[in-house]
Coordinates of C-alpha atoms and ligand atoms in Angstrom, one line a residue:
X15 CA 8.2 152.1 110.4
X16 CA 12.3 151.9 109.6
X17 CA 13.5 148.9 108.1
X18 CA 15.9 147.9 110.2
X19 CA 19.9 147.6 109.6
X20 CA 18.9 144.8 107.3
X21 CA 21.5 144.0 104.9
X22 CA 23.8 147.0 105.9
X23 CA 26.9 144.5 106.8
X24 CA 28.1 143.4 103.9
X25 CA 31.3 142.3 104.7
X26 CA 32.0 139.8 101.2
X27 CA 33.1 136.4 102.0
X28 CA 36.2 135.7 102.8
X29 CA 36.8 138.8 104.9
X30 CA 35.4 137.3 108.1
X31 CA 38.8 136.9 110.3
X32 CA 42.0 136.5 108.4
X33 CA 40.9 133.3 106.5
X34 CA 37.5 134.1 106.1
X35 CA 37.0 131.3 109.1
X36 CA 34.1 131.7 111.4
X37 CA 33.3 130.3 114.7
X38 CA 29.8 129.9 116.2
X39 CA 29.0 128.4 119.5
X40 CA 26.4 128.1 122.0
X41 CA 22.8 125.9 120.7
X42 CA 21.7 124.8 117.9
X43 CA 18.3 123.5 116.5
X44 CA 17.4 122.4 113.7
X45 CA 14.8 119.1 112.1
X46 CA 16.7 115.8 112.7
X47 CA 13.8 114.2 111.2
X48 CA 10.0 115.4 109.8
X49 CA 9.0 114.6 113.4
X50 CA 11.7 115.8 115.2
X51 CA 14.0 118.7 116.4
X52 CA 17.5 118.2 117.4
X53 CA 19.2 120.4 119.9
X54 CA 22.4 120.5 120.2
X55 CA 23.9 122.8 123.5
X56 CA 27.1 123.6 124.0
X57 CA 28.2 122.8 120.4
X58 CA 30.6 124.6 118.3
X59 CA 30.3 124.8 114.4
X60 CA 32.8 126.0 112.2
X61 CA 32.4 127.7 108.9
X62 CA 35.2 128.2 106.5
X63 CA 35.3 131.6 104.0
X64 CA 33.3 129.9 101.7
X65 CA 30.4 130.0 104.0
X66 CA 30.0 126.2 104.3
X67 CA 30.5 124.1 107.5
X68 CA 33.4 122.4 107.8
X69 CA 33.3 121.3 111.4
X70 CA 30.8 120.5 114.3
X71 CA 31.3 119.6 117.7
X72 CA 28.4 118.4 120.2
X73 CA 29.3 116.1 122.9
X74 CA 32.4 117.6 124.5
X75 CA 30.9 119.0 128.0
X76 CA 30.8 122.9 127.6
X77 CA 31.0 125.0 124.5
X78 CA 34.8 125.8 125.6
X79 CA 35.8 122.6 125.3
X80 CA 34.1 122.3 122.2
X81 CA 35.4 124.7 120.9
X82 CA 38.9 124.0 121.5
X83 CA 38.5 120.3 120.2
X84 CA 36.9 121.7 116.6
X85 CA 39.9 124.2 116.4
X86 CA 42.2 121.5 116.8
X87 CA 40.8 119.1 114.6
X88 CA 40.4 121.6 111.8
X89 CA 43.8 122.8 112.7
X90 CA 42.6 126.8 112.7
X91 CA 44.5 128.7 114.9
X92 CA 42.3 130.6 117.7
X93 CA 43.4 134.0 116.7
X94 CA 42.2 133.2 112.7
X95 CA 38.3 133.1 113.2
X96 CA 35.5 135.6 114.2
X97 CA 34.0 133.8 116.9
X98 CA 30.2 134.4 117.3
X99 CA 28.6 133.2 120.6
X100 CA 24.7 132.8 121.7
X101 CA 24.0 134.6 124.8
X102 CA 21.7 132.5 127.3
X103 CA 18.7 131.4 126.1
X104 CA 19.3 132.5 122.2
X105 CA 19.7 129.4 119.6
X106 CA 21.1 129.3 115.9
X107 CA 18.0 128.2 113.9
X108 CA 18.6 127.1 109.6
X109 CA 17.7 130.1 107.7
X110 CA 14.0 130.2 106.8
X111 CA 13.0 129.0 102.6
X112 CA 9.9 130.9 101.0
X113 CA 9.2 128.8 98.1
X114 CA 6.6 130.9 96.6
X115 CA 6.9 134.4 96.4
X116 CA 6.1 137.5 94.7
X117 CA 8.3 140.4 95.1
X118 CA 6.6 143.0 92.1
X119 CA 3.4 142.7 94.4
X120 CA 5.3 143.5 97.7
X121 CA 3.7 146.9 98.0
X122 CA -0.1 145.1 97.9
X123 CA 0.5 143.3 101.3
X124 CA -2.7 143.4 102.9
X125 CA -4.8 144.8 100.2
X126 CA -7.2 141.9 99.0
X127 CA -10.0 143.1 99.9
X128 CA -13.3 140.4 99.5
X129 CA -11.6 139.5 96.4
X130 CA -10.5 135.7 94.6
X131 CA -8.2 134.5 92.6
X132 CA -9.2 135.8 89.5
X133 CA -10.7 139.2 90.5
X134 CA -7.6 139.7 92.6
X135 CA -5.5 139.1 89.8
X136 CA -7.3 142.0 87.3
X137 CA -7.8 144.6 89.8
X138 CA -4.7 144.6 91.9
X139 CA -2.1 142.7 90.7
X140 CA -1.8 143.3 87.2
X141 CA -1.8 146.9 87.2
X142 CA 1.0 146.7 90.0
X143 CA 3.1 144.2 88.3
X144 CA 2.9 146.1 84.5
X145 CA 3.9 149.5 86.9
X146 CA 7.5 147.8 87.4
X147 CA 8.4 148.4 84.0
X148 CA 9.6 151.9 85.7
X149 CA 12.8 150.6 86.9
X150 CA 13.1 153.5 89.8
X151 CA 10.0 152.0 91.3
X152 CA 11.3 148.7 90.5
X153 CA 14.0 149.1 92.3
X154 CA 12.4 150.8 95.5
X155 CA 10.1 147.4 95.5
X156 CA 12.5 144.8 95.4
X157 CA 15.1 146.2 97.4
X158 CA 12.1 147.0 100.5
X159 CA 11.2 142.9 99.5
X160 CA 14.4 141.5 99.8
X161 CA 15.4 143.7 103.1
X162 CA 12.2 142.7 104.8
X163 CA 12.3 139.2 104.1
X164 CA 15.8 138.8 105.0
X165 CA 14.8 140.4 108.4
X166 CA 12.3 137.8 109.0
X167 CA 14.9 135.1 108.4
X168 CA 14.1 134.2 104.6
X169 CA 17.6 133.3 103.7
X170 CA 16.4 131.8 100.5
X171 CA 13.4 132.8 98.2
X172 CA 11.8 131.5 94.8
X173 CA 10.7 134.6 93.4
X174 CA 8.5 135.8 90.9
X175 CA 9.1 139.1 89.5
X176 CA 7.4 140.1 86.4
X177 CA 7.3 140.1 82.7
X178 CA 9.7 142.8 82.1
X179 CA 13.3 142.0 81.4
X180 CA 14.9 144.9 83.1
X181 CA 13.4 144.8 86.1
X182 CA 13.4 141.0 86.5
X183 CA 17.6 141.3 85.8
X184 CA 17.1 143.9 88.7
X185 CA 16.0 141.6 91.6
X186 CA 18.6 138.9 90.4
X187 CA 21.5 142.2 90.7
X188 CA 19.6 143.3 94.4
X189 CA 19.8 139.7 95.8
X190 CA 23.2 139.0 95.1
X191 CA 24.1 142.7 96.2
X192 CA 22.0 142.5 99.6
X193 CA 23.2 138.5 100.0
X194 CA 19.5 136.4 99.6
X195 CA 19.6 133.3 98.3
X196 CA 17.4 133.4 95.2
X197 CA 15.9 131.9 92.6
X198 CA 14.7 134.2 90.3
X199 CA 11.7 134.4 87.8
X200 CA 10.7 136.1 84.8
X201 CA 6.8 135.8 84.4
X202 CA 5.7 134.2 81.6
X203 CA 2.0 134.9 80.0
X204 CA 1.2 135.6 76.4
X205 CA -2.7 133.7 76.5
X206 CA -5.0 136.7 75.0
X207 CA -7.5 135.1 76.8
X208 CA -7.0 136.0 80.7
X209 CA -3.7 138.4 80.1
X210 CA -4.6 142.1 79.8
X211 CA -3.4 143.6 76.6
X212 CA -1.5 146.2 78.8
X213 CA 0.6 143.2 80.5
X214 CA 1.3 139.9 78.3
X215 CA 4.3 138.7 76.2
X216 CA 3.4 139.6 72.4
X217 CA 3.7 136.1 71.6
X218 CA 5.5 132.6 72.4
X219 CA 8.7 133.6 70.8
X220 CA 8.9 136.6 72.8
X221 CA 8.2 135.1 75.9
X222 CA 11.1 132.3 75.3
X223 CA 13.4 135.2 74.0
X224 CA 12.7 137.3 76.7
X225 CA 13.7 134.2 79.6
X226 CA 16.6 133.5 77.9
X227 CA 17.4 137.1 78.3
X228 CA 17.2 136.6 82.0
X229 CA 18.9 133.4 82.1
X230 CA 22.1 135.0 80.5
X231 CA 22.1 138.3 82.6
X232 CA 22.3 135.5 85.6
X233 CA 24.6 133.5 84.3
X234 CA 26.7 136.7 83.8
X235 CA 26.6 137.9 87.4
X236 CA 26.7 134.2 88.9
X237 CA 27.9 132.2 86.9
X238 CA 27.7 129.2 89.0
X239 CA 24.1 129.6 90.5
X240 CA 25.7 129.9 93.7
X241 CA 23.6 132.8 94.9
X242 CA 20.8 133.6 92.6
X243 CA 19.5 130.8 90.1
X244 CA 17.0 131.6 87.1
X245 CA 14.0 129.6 87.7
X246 CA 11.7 129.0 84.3
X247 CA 8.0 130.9 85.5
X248 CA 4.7 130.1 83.7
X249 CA 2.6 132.1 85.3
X250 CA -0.3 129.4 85.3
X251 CA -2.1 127.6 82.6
X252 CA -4.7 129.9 82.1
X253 CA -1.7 132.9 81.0
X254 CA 0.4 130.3 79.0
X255 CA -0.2 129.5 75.0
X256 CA 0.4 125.8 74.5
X257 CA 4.0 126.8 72.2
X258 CA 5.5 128.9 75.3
X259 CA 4.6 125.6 77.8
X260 CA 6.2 123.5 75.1
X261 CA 9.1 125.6 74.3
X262 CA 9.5 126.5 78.2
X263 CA 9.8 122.8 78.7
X264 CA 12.6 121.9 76.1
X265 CA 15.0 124.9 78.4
X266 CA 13.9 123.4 81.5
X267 CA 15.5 119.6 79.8
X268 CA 18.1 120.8 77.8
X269 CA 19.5 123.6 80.7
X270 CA 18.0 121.8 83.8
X271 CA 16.6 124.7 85.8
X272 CA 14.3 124.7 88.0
X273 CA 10.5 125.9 87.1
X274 CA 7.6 126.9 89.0
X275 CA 4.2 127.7 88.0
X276 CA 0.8 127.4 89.9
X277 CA -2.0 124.6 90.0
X278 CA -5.3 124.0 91.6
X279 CA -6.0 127.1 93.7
X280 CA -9.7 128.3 93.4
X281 CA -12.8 127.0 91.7
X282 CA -13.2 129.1 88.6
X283 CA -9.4 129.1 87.8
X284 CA -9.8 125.3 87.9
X285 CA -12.9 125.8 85.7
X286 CA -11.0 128.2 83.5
X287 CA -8.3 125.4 83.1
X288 CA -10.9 122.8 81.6
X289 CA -12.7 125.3 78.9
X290 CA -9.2 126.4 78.1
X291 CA -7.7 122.5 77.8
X292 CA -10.6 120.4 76.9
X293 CA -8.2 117.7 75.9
X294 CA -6.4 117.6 79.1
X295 CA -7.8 115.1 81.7
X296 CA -6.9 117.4 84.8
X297 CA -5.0 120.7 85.5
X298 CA -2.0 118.6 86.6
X299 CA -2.3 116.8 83.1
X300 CA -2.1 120.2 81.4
X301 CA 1.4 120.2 82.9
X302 CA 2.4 117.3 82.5
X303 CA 1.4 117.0 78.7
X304 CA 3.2 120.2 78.2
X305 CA 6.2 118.4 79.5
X306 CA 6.2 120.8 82.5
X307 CA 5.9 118.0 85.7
X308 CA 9.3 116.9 86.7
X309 CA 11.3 116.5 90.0
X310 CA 12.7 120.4 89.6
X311 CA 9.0 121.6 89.6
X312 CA 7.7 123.9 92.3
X313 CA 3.8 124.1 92.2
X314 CA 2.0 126.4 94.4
X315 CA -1.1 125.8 96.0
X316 CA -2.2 122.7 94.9
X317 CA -5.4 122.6 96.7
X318 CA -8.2 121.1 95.4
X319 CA -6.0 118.5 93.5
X320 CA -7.9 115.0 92.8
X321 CA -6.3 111.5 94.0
X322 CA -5.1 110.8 90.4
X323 CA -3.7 114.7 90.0
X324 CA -1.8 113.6 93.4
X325 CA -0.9 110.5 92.2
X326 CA 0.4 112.0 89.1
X327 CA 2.4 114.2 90.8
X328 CA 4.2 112.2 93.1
X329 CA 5.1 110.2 89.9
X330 CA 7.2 112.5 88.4
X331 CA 8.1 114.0 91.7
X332 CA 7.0 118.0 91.3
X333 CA 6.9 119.3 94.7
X334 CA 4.6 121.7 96.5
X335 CA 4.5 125.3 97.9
X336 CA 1.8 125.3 100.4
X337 CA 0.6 129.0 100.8
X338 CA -2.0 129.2 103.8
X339 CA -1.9 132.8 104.4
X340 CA -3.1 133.6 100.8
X341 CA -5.2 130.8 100.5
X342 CA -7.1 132.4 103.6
X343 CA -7.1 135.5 102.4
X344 CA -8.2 135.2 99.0
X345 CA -10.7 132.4 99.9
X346 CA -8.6 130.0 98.3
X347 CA -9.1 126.5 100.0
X348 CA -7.3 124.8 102.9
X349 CA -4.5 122.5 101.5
X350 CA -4.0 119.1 102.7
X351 CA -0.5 119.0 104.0
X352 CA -1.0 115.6 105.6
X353 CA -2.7 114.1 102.5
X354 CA 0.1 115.5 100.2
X355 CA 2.9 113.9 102.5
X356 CA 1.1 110.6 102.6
X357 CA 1.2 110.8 98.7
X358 CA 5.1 111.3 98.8
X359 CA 5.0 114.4 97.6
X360 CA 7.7 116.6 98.8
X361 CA 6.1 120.1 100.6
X362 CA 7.5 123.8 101.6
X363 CA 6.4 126.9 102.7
X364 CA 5.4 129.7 100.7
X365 CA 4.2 133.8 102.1
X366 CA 2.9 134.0 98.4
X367 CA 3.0 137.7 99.2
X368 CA 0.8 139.6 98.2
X369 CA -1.8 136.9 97.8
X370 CA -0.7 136.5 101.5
X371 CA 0.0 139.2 103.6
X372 CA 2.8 138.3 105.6
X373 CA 6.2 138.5 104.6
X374 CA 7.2 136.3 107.7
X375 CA 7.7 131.8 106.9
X376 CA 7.6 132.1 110.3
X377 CA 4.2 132.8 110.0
X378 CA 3.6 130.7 107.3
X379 CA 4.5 127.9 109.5
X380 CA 2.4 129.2 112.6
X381 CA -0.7 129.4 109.2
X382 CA 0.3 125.5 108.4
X383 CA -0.2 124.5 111.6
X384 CA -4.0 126.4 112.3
X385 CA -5.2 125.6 108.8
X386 CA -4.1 121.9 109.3
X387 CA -6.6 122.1 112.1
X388 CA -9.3 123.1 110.4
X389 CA -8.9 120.0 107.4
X390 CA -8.9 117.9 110.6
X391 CA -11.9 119.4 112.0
X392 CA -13.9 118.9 108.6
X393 CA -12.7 115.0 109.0
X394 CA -14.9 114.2 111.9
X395 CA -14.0 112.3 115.2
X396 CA -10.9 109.5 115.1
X397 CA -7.4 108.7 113.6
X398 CA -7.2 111.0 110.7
X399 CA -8.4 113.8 112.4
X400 CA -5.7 113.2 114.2
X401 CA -2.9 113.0 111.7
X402 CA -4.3 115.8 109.6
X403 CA -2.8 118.5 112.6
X404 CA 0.6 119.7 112.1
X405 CA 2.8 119.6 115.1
X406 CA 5.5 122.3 116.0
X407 CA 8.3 119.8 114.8
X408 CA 6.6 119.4 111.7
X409 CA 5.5 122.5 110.3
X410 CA 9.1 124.0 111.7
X411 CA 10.5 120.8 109.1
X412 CA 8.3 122.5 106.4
X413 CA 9.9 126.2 106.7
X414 CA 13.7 124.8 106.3
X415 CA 14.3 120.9 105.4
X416 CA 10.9 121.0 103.9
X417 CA 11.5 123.8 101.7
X418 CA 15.0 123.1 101.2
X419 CA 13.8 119.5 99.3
X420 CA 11.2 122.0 97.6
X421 CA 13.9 123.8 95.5
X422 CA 16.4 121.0 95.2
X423 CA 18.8 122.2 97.9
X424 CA 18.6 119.7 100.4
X425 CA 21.9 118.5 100.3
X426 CA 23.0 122.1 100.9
X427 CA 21.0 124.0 103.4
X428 CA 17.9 123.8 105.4
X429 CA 19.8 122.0 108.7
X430 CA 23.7 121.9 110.5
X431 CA 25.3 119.7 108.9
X432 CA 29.1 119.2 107.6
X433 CA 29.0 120.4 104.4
X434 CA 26.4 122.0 104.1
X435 CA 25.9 126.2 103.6
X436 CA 25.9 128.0 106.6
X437 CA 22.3 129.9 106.1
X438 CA 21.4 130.7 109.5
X439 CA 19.2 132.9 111.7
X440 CA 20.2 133.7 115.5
X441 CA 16.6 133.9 117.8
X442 CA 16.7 135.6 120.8
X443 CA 13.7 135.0 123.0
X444 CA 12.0 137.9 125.4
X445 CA 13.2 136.7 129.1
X446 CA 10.7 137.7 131.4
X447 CA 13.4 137.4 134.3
X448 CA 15.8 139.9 132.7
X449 CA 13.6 142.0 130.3
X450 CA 12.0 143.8 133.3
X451 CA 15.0 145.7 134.4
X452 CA 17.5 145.6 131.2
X453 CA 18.1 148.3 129.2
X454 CA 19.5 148.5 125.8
X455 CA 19.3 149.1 122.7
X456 CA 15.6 148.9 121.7
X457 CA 14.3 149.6 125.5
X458 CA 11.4 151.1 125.7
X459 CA 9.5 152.7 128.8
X460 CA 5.9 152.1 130.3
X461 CA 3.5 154.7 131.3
X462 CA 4.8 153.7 135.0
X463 CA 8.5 154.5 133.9
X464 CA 10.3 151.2 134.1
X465 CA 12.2 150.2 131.1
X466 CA 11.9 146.9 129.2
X467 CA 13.6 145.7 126.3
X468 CA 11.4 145.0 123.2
X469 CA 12.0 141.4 122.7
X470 CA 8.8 141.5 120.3
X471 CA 5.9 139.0 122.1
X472 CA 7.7 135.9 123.6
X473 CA 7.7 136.0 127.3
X474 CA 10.1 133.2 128.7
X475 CA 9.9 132.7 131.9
X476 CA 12.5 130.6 132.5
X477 CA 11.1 127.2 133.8
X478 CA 10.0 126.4 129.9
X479 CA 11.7 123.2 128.3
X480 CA 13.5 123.3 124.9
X481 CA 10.5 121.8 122.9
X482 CA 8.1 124.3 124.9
X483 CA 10.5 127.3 124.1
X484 CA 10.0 126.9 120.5
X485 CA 6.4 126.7 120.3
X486 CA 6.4 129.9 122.1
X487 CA 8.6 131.3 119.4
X488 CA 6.7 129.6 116.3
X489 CA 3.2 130.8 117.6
X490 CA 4.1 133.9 119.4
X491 CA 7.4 135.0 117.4
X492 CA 8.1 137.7 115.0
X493 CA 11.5 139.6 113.7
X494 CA 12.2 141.1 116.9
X495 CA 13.5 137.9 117.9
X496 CA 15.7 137.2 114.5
X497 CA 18.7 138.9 115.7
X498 CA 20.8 137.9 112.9
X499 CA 21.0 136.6 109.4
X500 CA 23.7 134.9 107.5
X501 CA 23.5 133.4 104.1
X502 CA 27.0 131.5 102.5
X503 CA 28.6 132.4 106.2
X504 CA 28.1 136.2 105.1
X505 CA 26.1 138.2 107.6
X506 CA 23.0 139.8 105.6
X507 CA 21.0 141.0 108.2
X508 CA 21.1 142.2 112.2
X509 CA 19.3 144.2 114.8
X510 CA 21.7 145.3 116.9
Ligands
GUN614 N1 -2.2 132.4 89.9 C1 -1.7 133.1 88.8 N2 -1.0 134.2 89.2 C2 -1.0 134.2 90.5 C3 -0.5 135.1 91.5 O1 0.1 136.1 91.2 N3 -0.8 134.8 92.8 C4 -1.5 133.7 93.1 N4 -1.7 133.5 94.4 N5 -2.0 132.9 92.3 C5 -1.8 133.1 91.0
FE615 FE1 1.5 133.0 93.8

């Protein structure tokens, strides 16, 4: 398999058209509300060369006029911007937000085995993660993790690297080199008691010294977070001495960054938690009694949390990365998006690669929905059974808005809005009507000779409504119908 031209154009800001000004036109969809999609046809949006929106236009009657009307009311000249415009049936989409990932285990994808949790952890993924200290290999990793992601429309991505330095400063260098938004961790583990001796901080000190190591090479390279952000990375409880929680906690305060960790994922790491913290009254109270629950705190999983762990958490307004693909395929659990939500607690998406298999939010979305079916069908007939599915709207919500609360960006991407970052995906669906005959780039031919272009598995036929079309793309859709990828109004990613 080639990776596509991912990341290839890398045309810096401010070098699109004479001003860096950029036009887009045609329809655009994005989550007007939790419950609803917004589609706006025959818009325009403008994007200055700092790759944030400075104009929309909706309601003129044709994208020409629209057009027009946002040039002249931003007072760019036609000639000054790179105009980009949807062919039929194509729509601008926000860029996709994986708010748990793990790009040192990229090359495990799909190698789980029968294994849980804790198994997994010792067999596979430590001895992957401890192999990145070889930077060459490092490097071949992160920059397949970042390229595939970006493919699939990941414009932004908490990651998790490892506990090396070197190789953690790496994926902060390849992100801002190939364009992903990123928020970067350095693992954190120094517990003798579940860290190999081959992989694990040599104490608390080192572990503190080490992040702040991190947090300066980022700050060198960006120095205002605008691209890649540290992110403070406890591994879990069971990896973490009390001193590096506490001392993890006091950077998170006194530098507010964000942190993420994991909590509540499978029965014997929950059981590890309590013979490791008899004094805590719950995992979530480990955290928080540690001083590591705040509003800037991503946990993943969070499955088999209690009432008061929920409550808890909504309290100081942590948020959640809900992971279905790995929590299928390591036998996790089946998180309660629903239940979470009616809590008030904030929820993304997260691939959780490799503990998931799928580099694709897309898919992680398409996962939401199916496992929110199967916590409704375990709540018998009536009302909440009901509630507990997902709808397209919603779990579409959780892969951009959602996510976008998840890492504290809301206010700057995840929808269209004025003001906002232009981190966007173009989706081309396959059209039935002119696939048959059309031939292009990608065409391929049948064993009865005609040609077809490889639209990837979304037939449209043509008669489909807006709401139906993307349904068909979030249960049938894959990278072959991500077209293109821009993060900051620079375009990172594109197929043709
Ligand atoms: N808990 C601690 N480390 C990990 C990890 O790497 N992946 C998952 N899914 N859970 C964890
Ligand atoms: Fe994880």
């Amino acid at each position: 398999m080639v990776l596509s031209s991912a990341a290839r154009p890398s045309r810096p800001n401010g070098s699109n058209g004479p001003n860096g000004n950029q036009l887009f036109l045609g329809t655009f969809v994005h989550s007007k509300t939790r419950e609803e999609l917004e589609f706006l046809h025959d818009a325009a949006v403008a994007v200055d060369g700092r790759g944030q929106i400075a104009g929309i236009d909706a309601a003129s009657g044709g994208v020409e006029a629209a057009k027009e009307k946002l040039l002249r009311r931003l007072g760019w000249g036609e000639g000054e911007v790179d105009v980009h415009a949807c062919e039929p049936g194509q729509f601008f989409f926000p860029g996709f937000i994986d708010t748990h990932l793990h790009a040192s285990q990229y090359p495990n994808v799909g190698i789980f085995g029968k294994t849980t949790l804790l198994g997994w952890l010792e067999r596979y993924t430590f001895p992957l993660e401890a192999s990145l200290k070889d930077l060459a290999k490092a490097r071949q990793v992160y920059t397949a993790c970042v390229r595939r992601t970006l493919a699939h429309g990941t414009t932004t991505a908490a990651y998790y690297a490892t506990i090396d330095v070197a190789a953690t400063n790496l994926l902060a260098d390849l992100c801002l080199a190939l364009g992903q938004r990123a928020f970067i961790g350095r693992v954190c583990m120094d517990s003798a008691e579940l860290c190999p001796d081959y992989y694990r901080d040599e104490s608390p000190e080192e572990s503190l010294r080490a992040t702040l190591e991190t947090i300066a090479h980022i700050k060198h390279i960006d120095p205002k977070y605008e691209i890649v952000s540290p992110i403070l990375t406890p591994r879990f409880a069971p990896s973490c001495s009390g001193e590096s929680m506490r001392g993890l906690a006091e950077i998170h305060r006194q530098q507010d960054l964000p942190l993420q960790t994991h909590i509540s994922e499978n029965a014997g790491e929950i059981q590890l938690v309590a013979d490791l913290f008899p004094e805590a009254g719950s995992y979530a109270d480990v955290y928080d009694s540690h001083g590591l629950l705040t509003a800037k705190t991503i946990l993943a999983h969070a499955i088999h949390l209690t009432e008061e762990e929920a409550r808890l958490i909504a309290t100081r307004r942590s948020k959640v990365a809900h992971c279905p693909c790995s929590n299928s395929a390591i036998t996790s659990g089946e998180a309660r998006v629903r239940w979470l939500w009616d809590k008030g607690i904030d929820v993304g998406l997260g691939t959780d690669m490799s503990g998931g298999y799928s580099p694709s939010i897309l898919d992680a979305a398409r996962q939401a929905a199916l496992v929110s079916r199967h916590v409704a069908m375990r709540l018998g007939e009536g009302e909440a059974r009901e509630r507990s599915k997902l709808t397209v709207e919603e779990v579409l919500y959780l892969a951009t808005r959602g996510g976008a609360r998840v890492v504290g960006l809301e206010y700057s991407i995840g929808g269209f809005e004025v003001g906002m970052q232009w981190d966007a995906q173009l989706v081309g669906l396959g059209s039935v009507e002119e696939g048959s005959t059309r031939e292009g780039e990608g065409a391929q031919e049948t064993a009865a000779g005609d040609r077809f272009e490889d639209g990837g598995n979304v037939d449209v036929f043509g008669w489909e409504t807006w709401d139906e079309r993307m349904a068909k793309w979030l249960f049938s859709g894959d990278d072959r119908n991500t077209k293109k990828v821009w993060v900051k109004g620079r375009l990172v990613h594109s197929r043709a």
